[in-house]
Amino acid sequence: MQQITRAIYVVNANEIVTVEIEATKVGNFITFSVDGVLLTPKSETPRAYEFQVSIGAAATHFGIISCHFPQTAPDDAAYQVFVSGDKGGGKFTGSDIVKTDFSWDRNIEFRRI
């Protein structure tokens, strides 16, 4: 896996992608879907999701992280996103999501070249 931007990654055929979302000063009010399919978390601390790349060359998996911040959460409450793949490249830091952000959703693209 390669990181192009905090929201765009190049993936390999059949790669298992892990998306971890660490909550700070807030609970795990998070969902993650890929290509419109809501995924079940593989772990809770941190909240982690996995999926296997199943697209052909020159195609893209589209992911979306949706978060919620309760009214009682402090303004500096945040979620930090980390992305990795089982075919190497390391653990990449993705976008953070802070309570004061305009949108609490983040899009992620996983592209096969």
mmCIF file of N, CA and C in Angstrom:
data_model
loop_
_atom_site.group_PDB
_atom_site.id
_atom_site.type_symbol
_atom_site.label_atom_id
_atom_site.label_comp_id
_atom_site.label_asym_id
_atom_site.label_seq_id
_atom_site.Cartn_x
_atom_site.Cartn_y
_atom_site.Cartn_z
ATOM 1 N N MET A 1 0.845 -1.181 0.000
ATOM 2 C CA MET A 1 0.000 0.000 0.000
ATOM 3 C C MET A 1 0.887 1.239 0.000
ATOM 4 N N GLN A 2 0.408 2.247 -0.694
ATOM 5 C CA GLN A 2 1.067 3.548 -0.710
ATOM 6 C C GLN A 2 0.048 4.614 -0.344
ATOM 7 N N GLN A 3 0.497 5.638 0.371
ATOM 8 C CA GLN A 3 -0.370 6.777 0.678
ATOM 9 C C GLN A 3 -0.062 7.887 -0.316
ATOM 10 N N ILE A 4 -1.095 8.343 -1.022
ATOM 11 C CA ILE A 4 -0.953 9.461 -1.951
ATOM 12 C C ILE A 4 -1.284 10.765 -1.218
ATOM 13 N N THR A 5 -2.423 10.800 -0.551
ATOM 14 C CA THR A 5 -2.802 11.890 0.345
ATOM 15 C C THR A 5 -3.388 11.231 1.593
ATOM 16 N N ARG A 6 -3.840 12.026 2.541
ATOM 17 C CA ARG A 6 -4.458 11.462 3.748
ATOM 18 C C ARG A 6 -5.759 10.736 3.437
ATOM 19 N N ALA A 7 -6.277 10.908 2.228
ATOM 20 C CA ALA A 7 -7.553 10.289 1.863
ATOM 21 C C ALA A 7 -7.474 9.374 0.643
ATOM 22 N N ILE A 8 -6.288 9.243 0.042
ATOM 23 C CA ILE A 8 -6.147 8.416 -1.163
ATOM 24 C C ILE A 8 -4.970 7.461 -0.982
ATOM 25 N N TYR A 9 -5.255 6.175 -1.236
ATOM 26 C CA TYR A 9 -4.251 5.127 -1.081
ATOM 27 C C TYR A 9 -4.218 4.257 -2.325
ATOM 28 N N VAL A 10 -3.033 3.779 -2.689
ATOM 29 C CA VAL A 10 -2.878 2.812 -3.770
ATOM 30 C C VAL A 10 -2.740 1.449 -3.102
ATOM 31 N N VAL A 11 -3.574 0.502 -3.537
ATOM 32 C CA VAL A 11 -3.607 -0.826 -2.932
ATOM 33 C C VAL A 11 -3.278 -1.890 -3.970
ATOM 34 N N ASN A 12 -2.987 -3.071 -3.487
ATOM 35 C CA ASN A 12 -2.642 -4.209 -4.328
ATOM 36 C C ASN A 12 -3.809 -5.186 -4.409
ATOM 37 N N ALA A 13 -3.778 -6.039 -5.406
ATOM 38 C CA ALA A 13 -4.805 -7.068 -5.557
ATOM 39 C C ALA A 13 -4.864 -7.928 -4.306
ATOM 40 N N ASN A 14 -6.050 -8.176 -3.806
ATOM 41 C CA ASN A 14 -6.310 -9.042 -2.652
ATOM 42 C C ASN A 14 -5.703 -8.558 -1.339
ATOM 43 N N GLU A 15 -5.204 -7.355 -1.295
ATOM 44 C CA GLU A 15 -4.626 -6.810 -0.067
ATOM 45 C C GLU A 15 -5.712 -6.687 1.005
ATOM 46 N N ILE A 16 -5.357 -7.008 2.229
ATOM 47 C CA ILE A 16 -6.276 -6.802 3.349
ATOM 48 C C ILE A 16 -5.942 -5.450 3.961
ATOM 49 N N VAL A 17 -6.906 -4.550 3.907
ATOM 50 C CA VAL A 17 -6.747 -3.177 4.374
ATOM 51 C C VAL A 17 -7.336 -3.063 5.777
ATOM 52 N N THR A 18 -6.597 -2.410 6.669
ATOM 53 C CA THR A 18 -7.075 -2.145 8.023
ATOM 54 C C THR A 18 -7.209 -0.641 8.214
ATOM 55 N N VAL A 19 -8.372 -0.222 8.685
ATOM 56 C CA VAL A 19 -8.622 1.178 9.015
ATOM 57 C C VAL A 19 -8.887 1.239 10.513
ATOM 58 N N GLU A 20 -7.988 1.915 11.243
ATOM 59 C CA GLU A 20 -8.128 2.089 12.691
ATOM 60 C C GLU A 20 -8.547 3.518 12.974
ATOM 61 N N ILE A 21 -9.452 3.687 13.926
ATOM 62 C CA ILE A 21 -9.933 5.011 14.286
ATOM 63 C C ILE A 21 -9.847 5.141 15.800
ATOM 64 N N GLU A 22 -8.924 5.991 16.265
ATOM 65 C CA GLU A 22 -8.700 6.179 17.692
ATOM 66 C C GLU A 22 -9.512 7.369 18.182
ATOM 67 N N ALA A 23 -10.308 7.140 19.201
ATOM 68 C CA ALA A 23 -11.131 8.186 19.802
ATOM 69 C C ALA A 23 -10.383 8.830 20.971
ATOM 70 N N THR A 24 -10.415 10.161 21.025
ATOM 71 C CA THR A 24 -9.812 10.916 22.119
ATOM 72 C C THR A 24 -10.871 11.836 22.714
ATOM 73 N N LYS A 25 -11.132 11.664 24.000
ATOM 74 C CA LYS A 25 -12.105 12.473 24.746
ATOM 75 C C LYS A 25 -13.530 12.279 24.244
ATOM 76 N N VAL A 26 -13.788 11.133 23.601
ATOM 77 C CA VAL A 26 -15.119 10.813 23.080
ATOM 78 C C VAL A 26 -15.209 9.293 22.954
ATOM 79 N N GLY A 27 -16.413 8.754 22.973
ATOM 80 C CA GLY A 27 -16.615 7.319 22.785
ATOM 81 C C GLY A 27 -16.481 6.916 21.328
ATOM 82 N N ASN A 28 -16.653 5.640 21.071
ATOM 83 C CA ASN A 28 -16.545 5.113 19.707
ATOM 84 C C ASN A 28 -17.874 5.255 18.953
ATOM 85 N N PHE A 29 -18.215 6.461 18.610
ATOM 86 C CA PHE A 29 -19.423 6.737 17.837
ATOM 87 C C PHE A 29 -19.023 6.813 16.360
ATOM 88 N N ILE A 30 -18.689 5.653 15.788
ATOM 89 C CA ILE A 30 -18.055 5.590 14.473
ATOM 90 C C ILE A 30 -18.693 4.482 13.646
ATOM 91 N N THR A 31 -18.853 4.747 12.344
ATOM 92 C CA THR A 31 -19.166 3.685 11.386
ATOM 93 C C THR A 31 -18.221 3.839 10.203
ATOM 94 N N PHE A 32 -17.997 2.711 9.509
ATOM 95 C CA PHE A 32 -17.149 2.726 8.321
ATOM 96 C C PHE A 32 -17.794 1.823 7.286
ATOM 97 N N SER A 33 -17.921 2.343 6.087
ATOM 98 C CA SER A 33 -18.478 1.541 4.995
ATOM 99 C C SER A 33 -17.552 1.628 3.787
ATOM 100 N N VAL A 34 -17.575 0.552 2.989
ATOM 101 C CA VAL A 34 -16.792 0.493 1.753
ATOM 102 C C VAL A 34 -17.754 0.128 0.634
ATOM 103 N N ASP A 35 -17.764 0.960 -0.393
ATOM 104 C CA ASP A 35 -18.646 0.757 -1.543
ATOM 105 C C ASP A 35 -20.097 0.574 -1.108
ATOM 106 N N GLY A 36 -20.502 1.344 -0.094
ATOM 107 C CA GLY A 36 -21.882 1.329 0.376
ATOM 108 C C GLY A 36 -22.236 0.215 1.332
ATOM 109 N N VAL A 37 -21.268 -0.634 1.690
ATOM 110 C CA VAL A 37 -21.521 -1.745 2.610
ATOM 111 C C VAL A 37 -20.941 -1.400 3.980
ATOM 112 N N LEU A 38 -21.806 -1.355 4.990
ATOM 113 C CA LEU A 38 -21.382 -1.057 6.353
ATOM 114 C C LEU A 38 -20.584 -2.234 6.898
ATOM 115 N N LEU A 39 -19.368 -1.971 7.384
ATOM 116 C CA LEU A 39 -18.505 -3.024 7.912
ATOM 117 C C LEU A 39 -18.680 -3.168 9.424
ATOM 118 N N THR A 40 -18.458 -4.374 9.910
ATOM 119 C CA THR A 40 -18.494 -4.660 11.339
ATOM 120 C C THR A 40 -17.087 -4.471 11.895
ATOM 121 N N PRO A 41 -16.946 -3.785 13.034
ATOM 122 C CA PRO A 41 -15.607 -3.590 13.600
ATOM 123 C C PRO A 41 -14.961 -4.925 13.969
ATOM 124 N N LYS A 42 -13.643 -5.005 13.759
ATOM 125 C CA LYS A 42 -12.853 -6.181 14.158
ATOM 126 C C LYS A 42 -12.347 -6.038 15.586
ATOM 127 N N SER A 43 -12.241 -4.794 16.074
ATOM 128 C CA SER A 43 -11.839 -4.534 17.459
ATOM 129 C C SER A 43 -12.431 -3.198 17.894
ATOM 130 N N GLU A 44 -12.424 -2.975 19.200
ATOM 131 C CA GLU A 44 -13.031 -1.757 19.746
ATOM 132 C C GLU A 44 -12.019 -0.736 20.249
ATOM 133 N N THR A 45 -10.827 -1.175 20.696
ATOM 134 C CA THR A 45 -9.863 -0.236 21.258
ATOM 135 C C THR A 45 -8.508 -0.456 20.632
ATOM 136 N N PRO A 46 -8.138 0.243 19.571
ATOM 137 C CA PRO A 46 -8.988 1.221 18.887
ATOM 138 C C PRO A 46 -10.020 0.517 18.019
ATOM 139 N N ARG A 47 -11.022 1.266 17.612
ATOM 140 C CA ARG A 47 -12.021 0.737 16.677
ATOM 141 C C ARG A 47 -11.285 0.449 15.373
ATOM 142 N N ALA A 48 -11.399 -0.773 14.877
ATOM 143 C CA ALA A 48 -10.681 -1.165 13.656
ATOM 144 C C ALA A 48 -11.607 -1.933 12.734
ATOM 145 N N TYR A 49 -11.413 -1.701 11.452
ATOM 146 C CA TYR A 49 -12.190 -2.368 10.400
ATOM 147 C C TYR A 49 -11.219 -2.970 9.401
ATOM 148 N N GLU A 50 -11.606 -4.093 8.785
ATOM 149 C CA GLU A 50 -10.804 -4.720 7.749
ATOM 150 C C GLU A 50 -11.679 -5.062 6.550
ATOM 151 N N PHE A 51 -11.058 -4.976 5.371
ATOM 152 C CA PHE A 51 -11.707 -5.476 4.164
ATOM 153 C C PHE A 51 -10.633 -5.906 3.181
ATOM 154 N N GLN A 52 -10.992 -6.782 2.276
ATOM 155 C CA GLN A 52 -10.045 -7.264 1.271
ATOM 156 C C GLN A 52 -10.315 -6.572 -0.056
ATOM 157 N N VAL A 53 -9.252 -6.110 -0.689
ATOM 158 C CA VAL A 53 -9.359 -5.476 -1.996
ATOM 159 C C VAL A 53 -9.876 -6.524 -2.989
ATOM 160 N N SER A 54 -10.968 -6.183 -3.657
ATOM 161 C CA SER A 54 -11.600 -7.142 -4.571
ATOM 162 C C SER A 54 -11.883 -6.540 -5.943
ATOM 163 N N ILE A 55 -11.265 -5.404 -6.224
ATOM 164 C CA ILE A 55 -11.472 -4.727 -7.500
ATOM 165 C C ILE A 55 -10.325 -5.033 -8.454
ATOM 166 N N GLY A 56 -10.588 -4.860 -9.733
ATOM 167 C CA GLY A 56 -9.563 -5.057 -10.745
ATOM 168 C C GLY A 56 -8.682 -3.824 -10.884
ATOM 169 N N ALA A 57 -7.695 -3.942 -11.745
ATOM 170 C CA ALA A 57 -6.791 -2.826 -12.020
ATOM 171 C C ALA A 57 -7.584 -1.634 -12.551
ATOM 172 N N ALA A 58 -7.108 -0.436 -12.223
ATOM 173 C CA ALA A 58 -7.707 0.832 -12.651
ATOM 174 C C ALA A 58 -9.096 1.051 -12.064
ATOM 175 N N ALA A 59 -9.387 0.440 -10.905
ATOM 176 C CA ALA A 59 -10.673 0.620 -10.224
ATOM 177 C C ALA A 59 -10.415 1.146 -8.813
ATOM 178 N N THR A 60 -11.476 1.577 -8.148
ATOM 179 C CA THR A 60 -11.356 2.196 -6.829
ATOM 180 C C THR A 60 -12.435 1.682 -5.886
ATOM 181 N N HIS A 61 -12.029 1.361 -4.653
ATOM 182 C CA HIS A 61 -12.973 1.144 -3.556
ATOM 183 C C HIS A 61 -13.193 2.503 -2.896
ATOM 184 N N PHE A 62 -14.444 2.839 -2.602
ATOM 185 C CA PHE A 62 -14.765 4.106 -1.951
ATOM 186 C C PHE A 62 -15.225 3.834 -0.527
ATOM 187 N N GLY A 63 -14.517 4.427 0.433
ATOM 188 C CA GLY A 63 -14.861 4.260 1.834
ATOM 189 C C GLY A 63 -15.367 5.565 2.422
ATOM 190 N N ILE A 64 -16.176 5.459 3.464
ATOM 191 C CA ILE A 64 -16.613 6.643 4.197
ATOM 192 C C ILE A 64 -16.651 6.330 5.686
ATOM 193 N N ILE A 65 -16.008 7.212 6.441
ATOM 194 C CA ILE A 65 -16.027 7.145 7.898
ATOM 195 C C ILE A 65 -17.041 8.177 8.361
ATOM 196 N N SER A 66 -17.976 7.738 9.180
ATOM 197 C CA SER A 66 -18.964 8.655 9.766
ATOM 198 C C SER A 66 -18.805 8.626 11.278
ATOM 199 N N CYS A 67 -18.683 9.802 11.863
ATOM 200 C CA CYS A 67 -18.484 9.927 13.301
ATOM 201 C C CYS A 67 -19.576 10.806 13.906
ATOM 202 N N HIS A 68 -19.701 10.687 15.217
ATOM 203 C CA HIS A 68 -20.636 11.538 15.953
ATOM 204 C C HIS A 68 -19.945 12.000 17.225
ATOM 205 N N PHE A 69 -20.223 13.228 17.607
ATOM 206 C CA PHE A 69 -19.752 13.781 18.866
ATOM 207 C C PHE A 69 -20.965 14.183 19.695
ATOM 208 N N PRO A 70 -21.159 13.593 20.867
ATOM 209 C CA PRO A 70 -22.266 14.027 21.715
ATOM 210 C C PRO A 70 -22.070 15.485 22.125
ATOM 211 N N GLN A 71 -23.143 16.117 22.449
ATOM 212 C CA GLN A 71 -23.084 17.525 22.862
ATOM 213 C C GLN A 71 -22.179 17.703 24.074
ATOM 214 N N THR A 72 -22.097 16.692 24.927
ATOM 215 C CA THR A 72 -21.284 16.776 26.142
ATOM 216 C C THR A 72 -19.788 16.594 25.892
ATOM 217 N N ALA A 73 -19.391 16.178 24.696
ATOM 218 C CA ALA A 73 -17.960 16.008 24.389
ATOM 219 C C ALA A 73 -17.293 17.381 24.312
ATOM 220 N N PRO A 74 -16.058 17.503 24.815
ATOM 221 C CA PRO A 74 -15.361 18.797 24.726
ATOM 222 C C PRO A 74 -15.033 19.141 23.272
ATOM 223 N N ASP A 75 -14.810 20.418 23.000
ATOM 224 C CA ASP A 75 -14.525 20.866 21.636
ATOM 225 C C ASP A 75 -13.248 20.262 21.058
ATOM 226 N N ASP A 76 -12.310 19.821 21.919
ATOM 227 C CA ASP A 76 -11.080 19.227 21.402
ATOM 228 C C ASP A 76 -11.166 17.695 21.292
ATOM 229 N N ALA A 77 -12.354 17.148 21.462
ATOM 230 C CA ALA A 77 -12.553 15.714 21.226
ATOM 231 C C ALA A 77 -12.270 15.418 19.756
ATOM 232 N N ALA A 78 -11.694 14.242 19.485
ATOM 233 C CA ALA A 78 -11.280 13.957 18.108
ATOM 234 C C ALA A 78 -11.222 12.455 17.845
ATOM 235 N N TYR A 79 -11.237 12.143 16.556
ATOM 236 C CA TYR A 79 -10.964 10.797 16.060
ATOM 237 C C TYR A 79 -9.762 10.910 15.129
ATOM 238 N N GLN A 80 -8.782 10.014 15.291
ATOM 239 C CA GLN A 80 -7.622 9.983 14.405
ATOM 240 C C GLN A 80 -7.659 8.687 13.617
ATOM 241 N N VAL A 81 -7.453 8.790 12.305
ATOM 242 C CA VAL A 81 -7.549 7.660 11.398
ATOM 243 C C VAL A 81 -6.149 7.167 11.027
ATOM 244 N N PHE A 82 -5.982 5.830 11.029
ATOM 245 C CA PHE A 82 -4.744 5.184 10.595
ATOM 246 C C PHE A 82 -5.110 4.094 9.597
ATOM 247 N N VAL A 83 -4.316 3.970 8.532
ATOM 248 C CA VAL A 83 -4.599 3.017 7.466
ATOM 249 C C VAL A 83 -3.347 2.188 7.198
ATOM 250 N N SER A 84 -3.532 0.875 7.042
ATOM 251 C CA SER A 84 -2.415 -0.012 6.708
ATOM 252 C C SER A 84 -2.927 -1.169 5.858
ATOM 253 N N GLY A 85 -1.985 -1.869 5.227
ATOM 254 C CA GLY A 85 -2.323 -3.027 4.408
ATOM 255 C C GLY A 85 -1.377 -4.177 4.710
ATOM 256 N N ASP A 86 -1.820 -5.385 4.458
ATOM 257 C CA ASP A 86 -0.997 -6.552 4.789
ATOM 258 C C ASP A 86 0.103 -6.831 3.758
ATOM 259 N N LYS A 87 0.196 -6.028 2.714
ATOM 260 C CA LYS A 87 1.238 -6.240 1.699
ATOM 261 C C LYS A 87 2.357 -5.209 1.818
ATOM 262 N N GLY A 88 2.429 -4.547 2.978
ATOM 263 C CA GLY A 88 3.534 -3.637 3.241
ATOM 264 C C GLY A 88 3.199 -2.177 3.011
ATOM 265 N N GLY A 89 4.193 -1.342 3.300
ATOM 266 C CA GLY A 89 4.045 0.092 3.131
ATOM 267 C C GLY A 89 4.020 0.842 4.442
ATOM 268 N N GLY A 90 3.642 0.167 5.524
ATOM 269 C CA GLY A 90 3.618 0.819 6.826
ATOM 270 C C GLY A 90 2.220 1.193 7.275
ATOM 271 N N LYS A 91 2.182 1.900 8.385
ATOM 272 C CA LYS A 91 0.929 2.394 8.961
ATOM 273 C C LYS A 91 0.875 3.889 8.693
ATOM 274 N N PHE A 92 -0.130 4.303 7.927
ATOM 275 C CA PHE A 92 -0.231 5.695 7.503
ATOM 276 C C PHE A 92 -1.222 6.464 8.369
ATOM 277 N N THR A 93 -0.924 7.731 8.594
ATOM 278 C CA THR A 93 -1.835 8.606 9.324
ATOM 279 C C THR A 93 -2.797 9.229 8.334
ATOM 280 N N GLY A 94 -4.076 8.998 8.554
ATOM 281 C CA GLY A 94 -5.114 9.571 7.708
ATOM 282 C C GLY A 94 -5.644 10.861 8.312
ATOM 283 N N SER A 95 -6.792 11.281 7.847
ATOM 284 C CA SER A 95 -7.403 12.523 8.318
ATOM 285 C C SER A 95 -7.860 12.395 9.759
ATOM 286 N N ASP A 96 -7.765 13.494 10.483
ATOM 287 C CA ASP A 96 -8.371 13.535 11.806
ATOM 288 C C ASP A 96 -9.747 14.181 11.681
ATOM 289 N N ILE A 97 -10.587 13.884 12.647
ATOM 290 C CA ILE A 97 -11.949 14.418 12.666
ATOM 291 C C ILE A 97 -12.147 15.014 14.055
ATOM 292 N N VAL A 98 -12.367 16.313 14.110
ATOM 293 C CA VAL A 98 -12.473 17.037 15.372
ATOM 294 C C VAL A 98 -13.903 17.531 15.539
ATOM 295 N N LYS A 99 -14.357 17.614 16.789
ATOM 296 C CA LYS A 99 -15.736 18.025 17.062
ATOM 297 C C LYS A 99 -16.084 19.345 16.388
ATOM 298 N N THR A 100 -15.138 20.269 16.322
ATOM 299 C CA THR A 100 -15.423 21.594 15.757
ATOM 300 C C THR A 100 -15.392 21.621 14.228
ATOM 301 N N ASP A 101 -15.079 20.489 13.574
ATOM 302 C CA ASP A 101 -15.094 20.425 12.109
ATOM 303 C C ASP A 101 -16.507 20.640 11.577
ATOM 304 N N PHE A 102 -16.592 21.192 10.373
ATOM 305 C CA PHE A 102 -17.893 21.401 9.731
ATOM 306 C C PHE A 102 -18.588 20.075 9.452
ATOM 307 N N SER A 103 -17.814 19.092 8.989
ATOM 308 C CA SER A 103 -18.361 17.765 8.686
ATOM 309 C C SER A 103 -17.658 16.712 9.526
ATOM 310 N N TRP A 104 -18.410 15.746 10.014
ATOM 311 C CA TRP A 104 -17.852 14.655 10.805
ATOM 312 C C TRP A 104 -17.705 13.385 9.969
ATOM 313 N N ASP A 105 -17.747 13.496 8.662
ATOM 314 C CA ASP A 105 -17.542 12.377 7.751
ATOM 315 C C ASP A 105 -16.222 12.573 7.005
ATOM 316 N N ARG A 106 -15.580 11.450 6.650
ATOM 317 C CA ARG A 106 -14.363 11.503 5.840
ATOM 318 C C ARG A 106 -14.462 10.432 4.759
ATOM 319 N N ASN A 107 -14.153 10.818 3.548
ATOM 320 C CA ASN A 107 -14.092 9.893 2.426
ATOM 321 C C ASN A 107 -12.670 9.376 2.274
ATOM 322 N N ILE A 108 -12.548 8.094 1.893
ATOM 323 C CA ILE A 108 -11.239 7.491 1.636
ATOM 324 C C ILE A 108 -11.346 6.713 0.329
ATOM 325 N N GLU A 109 -10.331 6.849 -0.520
ATOM 326 C CA GLU A 109 -10.277 6.090 -1.768
ATOM 327 C C GLU A 109 -9.122 5.097 -1.696
ATOM 328 N N PHE A 110 -9.414 3.873 -2.160
ATOM 329 C CA PHE A 110 -8.418 2.815 -2.241
ATOM 330 C C PHE A 110 -8.324 2.417 -3.715
ATOM 331 N N ARG A 111 -7.259 2.865 -4.385
ATOM 332 C CA ARG A 111 -7.141 2.706 -5.833
ATOM 333 C C ARG A 111 -6.187 1.576 -6.212
ATOM 334 N N ARG A 112 -6.604 0.786 -7.183
ATOM 335 C CA ARG A 112 -5.703 -0.196 -7.806
ATOM 336 C C ARG A 112 -5.174 0.444 -9.072
ATOM 337 N N ILE A 113 -3.899 0.322 -9.293
ATOM 338 C CA ILE A 113 -3.297 0.883 -10.506
ATOM 339 C C ILE A 113 -3.069 -0.224 -11.517
#
